[in-house]
CSV table of C-alpha atoms and ligand atoms in Angstrom, one decimal:
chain,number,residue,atom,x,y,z
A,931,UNK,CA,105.1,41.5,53.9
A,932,UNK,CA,103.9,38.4,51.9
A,933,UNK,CA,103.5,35.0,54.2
A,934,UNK,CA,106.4,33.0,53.7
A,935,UNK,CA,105.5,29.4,52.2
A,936,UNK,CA,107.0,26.2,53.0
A,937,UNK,CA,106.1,23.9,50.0
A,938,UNK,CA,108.8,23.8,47.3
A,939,UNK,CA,112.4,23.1,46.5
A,940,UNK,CA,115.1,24.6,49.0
A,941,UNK,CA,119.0,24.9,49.0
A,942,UNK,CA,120.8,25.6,51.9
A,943,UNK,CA,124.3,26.8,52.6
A,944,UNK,CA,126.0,23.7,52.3
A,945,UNK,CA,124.8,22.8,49.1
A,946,UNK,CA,121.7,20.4,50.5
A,947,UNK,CA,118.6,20.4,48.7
A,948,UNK,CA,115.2,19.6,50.1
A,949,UNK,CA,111.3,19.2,48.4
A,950,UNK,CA,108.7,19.6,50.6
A,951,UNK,CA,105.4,18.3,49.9
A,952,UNK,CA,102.1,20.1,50.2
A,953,UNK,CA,101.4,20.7,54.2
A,954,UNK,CA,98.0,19.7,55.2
A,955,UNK,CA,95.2,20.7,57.1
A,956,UNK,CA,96.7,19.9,60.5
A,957,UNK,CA,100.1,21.2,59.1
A,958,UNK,CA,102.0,18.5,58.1
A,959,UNK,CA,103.9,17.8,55.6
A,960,UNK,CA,106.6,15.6,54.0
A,961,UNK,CA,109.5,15.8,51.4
A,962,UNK,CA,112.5,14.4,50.4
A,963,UNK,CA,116.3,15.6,51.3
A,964,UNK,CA,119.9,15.2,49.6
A,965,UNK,CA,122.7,16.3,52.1
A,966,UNK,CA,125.4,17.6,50.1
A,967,UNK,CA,127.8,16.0,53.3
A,968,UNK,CA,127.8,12.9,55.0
A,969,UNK,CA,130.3,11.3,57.6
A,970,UNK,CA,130.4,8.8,54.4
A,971,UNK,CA,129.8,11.1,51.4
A,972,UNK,CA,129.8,8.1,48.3
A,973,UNK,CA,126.7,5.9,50.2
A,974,UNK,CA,125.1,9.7,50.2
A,975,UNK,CA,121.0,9.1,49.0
A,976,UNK,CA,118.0,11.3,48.8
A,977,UNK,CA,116.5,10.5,52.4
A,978,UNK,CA,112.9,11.3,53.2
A,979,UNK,CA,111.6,13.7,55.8
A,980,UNK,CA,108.5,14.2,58.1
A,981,UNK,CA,107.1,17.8,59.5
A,982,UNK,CA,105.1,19.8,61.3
A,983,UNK,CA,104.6,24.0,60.6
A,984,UNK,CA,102.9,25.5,63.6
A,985,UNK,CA,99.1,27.1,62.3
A,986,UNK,CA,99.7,30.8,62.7
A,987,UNK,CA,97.6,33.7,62.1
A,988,UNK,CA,97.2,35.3,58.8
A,989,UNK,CA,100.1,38.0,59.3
A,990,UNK,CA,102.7,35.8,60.8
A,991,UNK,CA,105.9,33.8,59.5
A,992,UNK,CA,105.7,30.0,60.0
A,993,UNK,CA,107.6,28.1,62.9
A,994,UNK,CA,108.1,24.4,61.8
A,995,UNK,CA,110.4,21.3,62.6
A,996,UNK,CA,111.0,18.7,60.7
A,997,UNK,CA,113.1,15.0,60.8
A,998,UNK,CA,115.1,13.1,58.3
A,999,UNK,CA,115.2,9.7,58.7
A,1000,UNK,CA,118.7,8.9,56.8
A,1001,UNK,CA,118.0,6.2,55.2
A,1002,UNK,CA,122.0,5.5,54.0
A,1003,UNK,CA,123.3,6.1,57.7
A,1004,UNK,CA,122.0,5.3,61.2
A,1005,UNK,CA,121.7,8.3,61.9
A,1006,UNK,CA,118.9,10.6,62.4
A,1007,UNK,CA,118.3,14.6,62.1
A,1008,UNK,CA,116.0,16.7,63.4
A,1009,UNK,CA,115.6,20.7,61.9
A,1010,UNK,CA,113.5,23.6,63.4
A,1011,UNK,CA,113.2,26.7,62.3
A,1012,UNK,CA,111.1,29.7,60.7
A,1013,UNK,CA,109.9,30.5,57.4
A,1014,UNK,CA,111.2,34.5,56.2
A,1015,UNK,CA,110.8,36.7,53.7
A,1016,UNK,CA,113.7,39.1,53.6
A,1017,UNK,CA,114.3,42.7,52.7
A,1018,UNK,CA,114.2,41.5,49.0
A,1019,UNK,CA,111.6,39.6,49.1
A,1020,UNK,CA,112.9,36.5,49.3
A,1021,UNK,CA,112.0,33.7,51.3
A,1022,UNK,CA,114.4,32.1,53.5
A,1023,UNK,CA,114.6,29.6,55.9
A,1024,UNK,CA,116.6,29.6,59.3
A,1025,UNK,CA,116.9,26.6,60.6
A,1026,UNK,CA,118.8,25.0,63.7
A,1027,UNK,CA,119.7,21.3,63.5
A,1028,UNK,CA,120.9,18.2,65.9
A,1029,UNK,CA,122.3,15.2,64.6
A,1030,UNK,CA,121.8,11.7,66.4
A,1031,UNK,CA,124.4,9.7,65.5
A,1032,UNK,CA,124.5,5.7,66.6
A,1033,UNK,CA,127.1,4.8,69.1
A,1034,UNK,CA,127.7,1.0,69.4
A,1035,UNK,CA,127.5,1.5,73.5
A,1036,UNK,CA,126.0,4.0,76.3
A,1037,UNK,CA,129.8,5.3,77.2
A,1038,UNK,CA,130.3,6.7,73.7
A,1039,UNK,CA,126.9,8.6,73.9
A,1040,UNK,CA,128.5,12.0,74.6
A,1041,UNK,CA,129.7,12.1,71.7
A,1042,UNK,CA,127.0,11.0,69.9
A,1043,UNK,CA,125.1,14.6,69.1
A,1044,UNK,CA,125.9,17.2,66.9
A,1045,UNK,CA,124.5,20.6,66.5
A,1046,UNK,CA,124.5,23.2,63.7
A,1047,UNK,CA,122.5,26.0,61.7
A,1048,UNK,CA,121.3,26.2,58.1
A,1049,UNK,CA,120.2,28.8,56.2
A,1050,UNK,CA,117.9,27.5,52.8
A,1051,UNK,CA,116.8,29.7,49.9
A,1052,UNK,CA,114.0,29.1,47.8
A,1053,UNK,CA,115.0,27.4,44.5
A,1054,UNK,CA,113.5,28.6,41.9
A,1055,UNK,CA,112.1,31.8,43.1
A,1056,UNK,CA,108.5,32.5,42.4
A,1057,UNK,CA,106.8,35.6,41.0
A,1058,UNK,CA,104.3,37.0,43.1
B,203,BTN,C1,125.1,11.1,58.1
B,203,BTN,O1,126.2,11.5,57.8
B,203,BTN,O2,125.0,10.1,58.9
B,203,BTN,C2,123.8,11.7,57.7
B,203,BTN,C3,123.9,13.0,56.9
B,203,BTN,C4,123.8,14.2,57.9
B,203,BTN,C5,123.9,15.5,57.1
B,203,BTN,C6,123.8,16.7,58.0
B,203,BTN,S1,122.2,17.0,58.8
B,203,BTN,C7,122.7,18.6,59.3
B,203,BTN,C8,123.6,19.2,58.2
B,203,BTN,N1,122.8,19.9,57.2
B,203,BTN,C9,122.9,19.3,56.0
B,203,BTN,O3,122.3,19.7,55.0
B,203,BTN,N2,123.6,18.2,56.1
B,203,BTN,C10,124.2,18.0,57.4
C-alpha cells in the first residue's frame, strides 16, 4: 500500500475540518482547525494547531499528535493518532483526543478532562 500523507484538508466525523501545513524535516508541522462543536458553538473560530508525525521507515503508516490552542475558549486539545490508507485506498485518520477544559479552582479539576475519538477523511481525494 501507498504511504499515507498528512499535509492537506481533512473532515472528521463531526463535521470539523482541519489544514495541515507542509511537515518539515524534523516532522513538524502546523495548520489551522474549525470544530464543528463547541461548549459555546456562535464564539466558534478557526483555531490554529501545532504537530509532530513520528519519522518512520519507507513502508510504514505515520503516528503523529498534534494540539489546538482554541483560541475562542480556554480551552486546550490535544489529538494523536495514525495516518491509514484503507481497503479503498483512501486515506484516513484515527485519531484519539483529550480536552482540557479551565476550571476556576483545583476542586473542580475532575471534571475538567474530556476524552473522545475522531475519525478524518481526506477532503478532496487525490489521484495517485
Ligand atoms: C471548546 O469548546 O472549548 C473548544 C472546542 C472543542 C472541540 C472538540 S476537540 C475534540 C472534538 N473533536 C472536534 O472536532 N471537536 C471537538
Amino acid at each position: 500500500t501507498r504511504k499515507c500523507v498528512l499535509t492537506g484538508r481533512w473532515r472528521n466525523d463531526l463535521g470539523s475540518n482541519m489544514t495541515i501545513e507542509a511537515v518539515d524535516s524534523k516532522g513538524d508541522f502546523s495548520g489551522s482547525y474549525h470544530t464543528a462543536v463547541a461548549d459555546y458553538p456562535s464564539t466558534i473560530k478557526v483555531s490554529p494547531l501545532q504537530g509532530s508525525q513520528h519519522r518512520t521507515d519507507q513502508n510504514r503508516q505515520p503516528t503523529f499528535g498534534f494540539t489546538v490552542n482554541w483560541n475562542f475558549s480556554d480551552s486546550v486539545s490535544v489529538f494523536t493518532g495514525q495516518c491509514f490508507v484503507d481497503e479503498k485506498g483512501r486515506e484516513v485518520l484515527k485519531t484519539m483526543w483529550l480536552l482540557r477544559l479551565c476550571v476556576g479552582n483545583i476542586t473542580d479539576d475532575w471534571k475538567a478532562t474530556r476524552v473522545g475519538t475522531n475519525v478524518f477523511t481526506r477532503l478532496q481525494p487525490q489521484k495517485e
